[in-house]
Amino acid sequence: HDLREFLQIIWNEQAQKEAGVSFVPGQVVVSVKGGDVVAGGAPLDVILDKVQIVQSLFYRTAEFLKDLPLRKHGPPSKELQAQCRPWLFQSVPGSYQFSVSIQKPAQEEMFPSEEPAPEFLTETFLSILRAAGEDPGDALKAVVPKEDYRATFLKMARNLAPTGKVVDQIEINGSGDSKPIDRKSV
């Protein structure tokens, strides 16, 4: 399993180079397990829902890091979408897995020095999900001091959690993390 994972990382990095696009360091790997999920396959509606939540969480994290007011509805600005565009890559079959990488902005000046670097996005995304799952009170408040963002992140993290009907477990981790964020249905 570790060898397949290592090879998949190499293949993904090669695919990224061939795309002619640069990505920030680190990937987020999402594993969906149990229920109707089989090795390498899952119901399309379930996966699309999880992918959309992960994408929304990345954009919300970027907006939070840029200290923007909480967006009440609609998509993020075109400028923000261009600054931190998530890409989906295949991951090692075992459960149903996919990995997400964030494209670097084409022009680095889009992230002036006083703003958070795009490299910080994945790290913050994982911190928010870990805090929402393990300690939604104190730990999440420490990571996300703004109450409106905290409530939004908590709601999104709960929507990402498995219901037990079609999916029993979702694991999310950064590439190289030894301790994944593990959400099981109850």
Tab-separated table of C-alpha atoms in Angstrom:
chain	number	residue	atom	x	y	z
A	1	HIS	CA	0.000	0.000	0.000
A	2	ASP	CA	2.815	2.447	0.879
A	3	LEU	CA	4.570	1.699	-2.423
A	4	ARG	CA	1.359	2.370	-4.395
A	5	GLU	CA	0.890	5.628	-2.494
A	6	PHE	CA	4.479	6.680	-3.204
A	7	LEU	CA	4.099	5.840	-6.911
A	8	GLN	CA	0.821	7.766	-7.079
A	9	ILE	CA	2.514	10.849	-5.602
A	10	ILE	CA	5.227	10.583	-8.275
A	11	TRP	CA	2.604	10.126	-11.053
A	12	ASN	CA	0.618	13.121	-9.787
A	13	GLU	CA	3.732	15.288	-9.657
A	14	GLN	CA	4.591	14.199	-13.211
A	15	ALA	CA	1.039	15.023	-14.366
A	16	GLN	CA	1.325	18.439	-12.702
A	17	LYS	CA	4.600	19.140	-14.543
A	18	GLU	CA	3.087	18.018	-17.856
A	19	ALA	CA	0.123	20.353	-17.287
A	20	GLY	CA	2.550	23.275	-17.348
A	21	VAL	CA	1.022	24.585	-14.127
A	22	SER	CA	2.721	25.153	-10.775
A	23	PHE	CA	1.164	24.020	-7.505
A	24	VAL	CA	1.776	25.027	-3.916
A	25	PRO	CA	3.544	22.399	-1.811
A	26	GLY	CA	1.339	19.773	-0.156
A	27	GLN	CA	-1.778	17.946	-1.218
A	28	VAL	CA	-4.922	17.023	0.645
A	29	VAL	CA	-5.938	13.384	0.223
A	30	VAL	CA	-9.595	12.488	0.820
A	31	SER	CA	-10.521	8.806	1.302
A	32	VAL	CA	-14.168	7.759	1.258
A	33	LYS	CA	-14.785	4.273	2.691
A	34	GLY	CA	-17.475	1.776	3.580
A	35	GLY	CA	-21.150	1.596	2.718
A	36	ASP	CA	-21.626	1.511	-1.065
A	37	VAL	CA	-17.997	2.497	-1.713
A	38	VAL	CA	-15.734	-0.112	-3.322
A	39	ALA	CA	-11.994	-0.074	-4.074
A	40	GLY	CA	-11.559	2.682	-6.652
A	41	GLY	CA	-15.290	3.343	-7.120
A	42	ALA	CA	-18.190	5.124	-5.462
A	43	PRO	CA	-21.616	6.536	-6.383
A	44	LEU	CA	-21.027	9.660	-8.473
A	45	ASP	CA	-23.500	11.848	-6.546
A	46	VAL	CA	-21.716	11.098	-3.243
A	47	ILE	CA	-18.262	11.897	-4.618
A	48	LEU	CA	-19.439	15.049	-6.414
A	49	ASP	CA	-20.997	16.270	-3.159
A	50	LYS	CA	-17.775	15.661	-1.178
A	51	VAL	CA	-15.599	17.246	-3.893
A	52	GLN	CA	-17.813	20.357	-3.948
A	53	ILE	CA	-17.647	20.684	-0.155
A	54	VAL	CA	-13.835	20.333	-0.210
A	55	GLN	CA	-13.622	22.980	-2.971
A	56	SER	CA	-15.907	25.323	-1.017
A	57	LEU	CA	-13.843	24.781	2.131
A	58	PHE	CA	-10.660	25.743	0.271
A	59	TYR	CA	-12.230	28.935	-1.075
A	60	ARG	CA	-13.674	29.840	2.334
A	61	THR	CA	-10.269	29.223	3.908
A	62	ALA	CA	-8.645	31.545	1.360
A	63	GLU	CA	-11.274	34.229	2.049
A	64	PHE	CA	-10.731	33.805	5.800
A	65	LEU	CA	-6.939	34.108	5.403
A	66	LYS	CA	-7.367	37.245	3.278
A	67	ASP	CA	-9.564	38.672	6.070
A	68	LEU	CA	-12.503	39.198	3.716
A	69	PRO	CA	-16.014	39.611	5.135
A	70	LEU	CA	-17.920	36.311	5.192
A	71	ARG	CA	-19.569	35.751	1.811
A	72	LYS	CA	-23.275	35.016	2.419
A	73	HIS	CA	-24.054	33.465	-0.985
A	74	GLY	CA	-22.797	33.005	-4.506
A	75	PRO	CA	-19.395	31.850	-5.689
A	76	PRO	CA	-16.096	33.392	-4.603
A	77	SER	CA	-14.758	36.285	-6.692
A	78	LYS	CA	-13.132	35.442	-10.020
A	79	GLU	CA	-9.917	36.996	-8.688
A	80	LEU	CA	-9.874	34.650	-5.671
A	81	GLN	CA	-10.691	31.637	-7.868
A	82	ALA	CA	-7.725	32.522	-10.089
A	83	GLN	CA	-5.424	32.982	-7.068
A	84	CYS	CA	-5.972	29.544	-5.520
A	85	ARG	CA	-7.599	27.211	-8.015
A	86	PRO	CA	-8.049	23.677	-6.595
A	87	TRP	CA	-7.178	20.774	-8.911
A	88	LEU	CA	-8.409	17.211	-8.487
A	89	PHE	CA	-6.020	14.283	-8.983
A	90	GLN	CA	-6.523	10.543	-8.843
A	91	SER	CA	-5.195	8.890	-5.753
A	92	VAL	CA	-4.277	5.337	-4.840
A	93	PRO	CA	-7.256	2.974	-5.080
A	94	GLY	CA	-8.036	1.222	-1.812
A	95	SER	CA	-11.183	2.960	-0.871
A	96	TYR	CA	-12.287	5.739	-3.197
A	97	GLN	CA	-9.623	8.420	-2.962
A	98	PHE	CA	-8.837	11.705	-4.602
A	99	SER	CA	-6.250	14.334	-3.893
A	100	VAL	CA	-6.516	18.094	-4.198
A	101	SER	CA	-3.669	20.448	-5.070
A	102	ILE	CA	-3.846	24.229	-5.172
A	103	GLN	CA	-2.575	25.931	-8.304
A	104	LYS	CA	-0.093	28.731	-7.724
A	105	PRO	CA	-1.247	32.119	-8.973
A	106	ALA	CA	0.055	32.871	-12.464
A	107	GLN	CA	1.303	36.226	-11.212
A	108	GLU	CA	2.876	36.136	-7.775
A	109	GLU	CA	2.039	39.817	-7.208
A	110	MET	CA	-1.604	38.752	-6.732
A	111	PHE	CA	-0.491	37.736	-3.247
A	112	PRO	CA	1.325	40.866	-2.006
A	113	SER	CA	3.699	40.397	0.902
A	114	GLU	CA	1.195	41.596	3.508
A	115	GLU	CA	-1.284	38.871	2.532
A	116	PRO	CA	-0.966	35.202	3.480
A	117	ALA	CA	1.103	33.132	1.081
A	118	PRO	CA	-0.878	30.592	-0.951
A	119	GLU	CA	1.322	27.857	0.585
A	120	PHE	CA	-0.403	28.563	3.915
A	121	LEU	CA	-3.818	27.671	2.461
A	122	THR	CA	-3.533	23.861	2.623
A	123	GLU	CA	-2.062	23.962	6.136
A	124	THR	CA	-4.888	26.197	7.396
A	125	PHE	CA	-7.527	24.100	5.598
A	126	LEU	CA	-6.285	20.976	7.415
A	127	SER	CA	-6.072	22.819	10.766
A	128	ILE	CA	-9.680	23.978	10.418
A	129	LEU	CA	-10.982	20.498	9.577
A	130	ARG	CA	-8.955	18.853	12.363
A	131	ALA	CA	-10.181	21.400	14.949
A	132	ALA	CA	-13.804	21.123	13.733
A	133	GLY	CA	-13.677	17.338	14.106
A	134	GLU	CA	-11.723	17.024	17.342
A	135	ASP	CA	-12.607	20.114	19.371
A	136	PRO	CA	-15.208	22.382	17.737
A	137	GLY	CA	-15.260	24.587	20.825
A	138	ASP	CA	-11.788	25.668	21.921
A	139	ALA	CA	-9.474	24.397	19.150
A	140	LEU	CA	-11.665	25.708	16.329
A	141	LYS	CA	-11.988	29.064	18.099
A	142	ALA	CA	-8.182	29.257	18.309
A	143	VAL	CA	-7.799	28.591	14.572
A	144	VAL	CA	-10.835	30.650	13.475
A	145	PRO	CA	-11.466	33.515	15.905
A	146	LYS	CA	-14.226	35.081	13.765
A	147	GLU	CA	-17.584	33.684	14.881
A	148	ASP	CA	-19.318	33.896	11.473
A	149	TYR	CA	-16.488	32.017	9.736
A	150	ARG	CA	-16.304	29.493	12.583
A	151	ALA	CA	-20.025	28.679	12.253
A	152	THR	CA	-19.678	28.335	8.474
A	153	PHE	CA	-16.627	26.049	8.730
A	154	LEU	CA	-18.341	23.893	11.351
A	155	LYS	CA	-21.435	23.496	9.163
A	156	MET	CA	-19.301	22.602	6.124
A	157	ALA	CA	-17.219	20.099	8.124
A	158	ARG	CA	-20.436	18.431	9.331
A	159	ASN	CA	-21.708	18.270	5.724
A	160	LEU	CA	-18.458	16.537	4.764
A	161	ALA	CA	-18.856	13.926	7.522
A	162	PRO	CA	-20.263	10.518	6.528
A	163	THR	CA	-23.900	9.718	7.259
A	164	GLY	CA	-23.422	5.948	7.405
A	165	LYS	CA	-26.024	5.297	4.704
A	166	VAL	CA	-23.747	5.312	1.671
A	167	VAL	CA	-20.365	6.126	3.259
A	168	ASP	CA	-19.122	4.943	6.665
A	169	GLN	CA	-15.823	6.784	6.940
A	170	ILE	CA	-13.965	9.751	5.441
A	171	GLU	CA	-10.274	10.302	6.037
A	172	ILE	CA	-8.568	13.557	5.114
A	173	ASN	CA	-4.862	14.143	5.397
A	174	GLY	CA	-2.071	16.207	3.973
A	175	SER	CA	0.541	14.386	1.957
A	176	GLY	CA	3.074	13.160	4.478
A	177	ASP	CA	0.740	13.484	7.490
A	178	SER	CA	1.093	10.553	9.859
A	179	LYS	CA	-2.236	11.285	11.570
A	180	PRO	CA	-5.191	11.681	9.204
A	181	ILE	CA	-8.405	13.464	10.097
A	182	ASP	CA	-10.771	10.508	10.502
A	183	ARG	CA	-14.545	10.991	10.489
A	184	LYS	CA	-16.735	7.943	11.095
A	185	SER	CA	-20.501	7.863	11.027
A	186	VAL	CA	-22.216	7.311	14.334
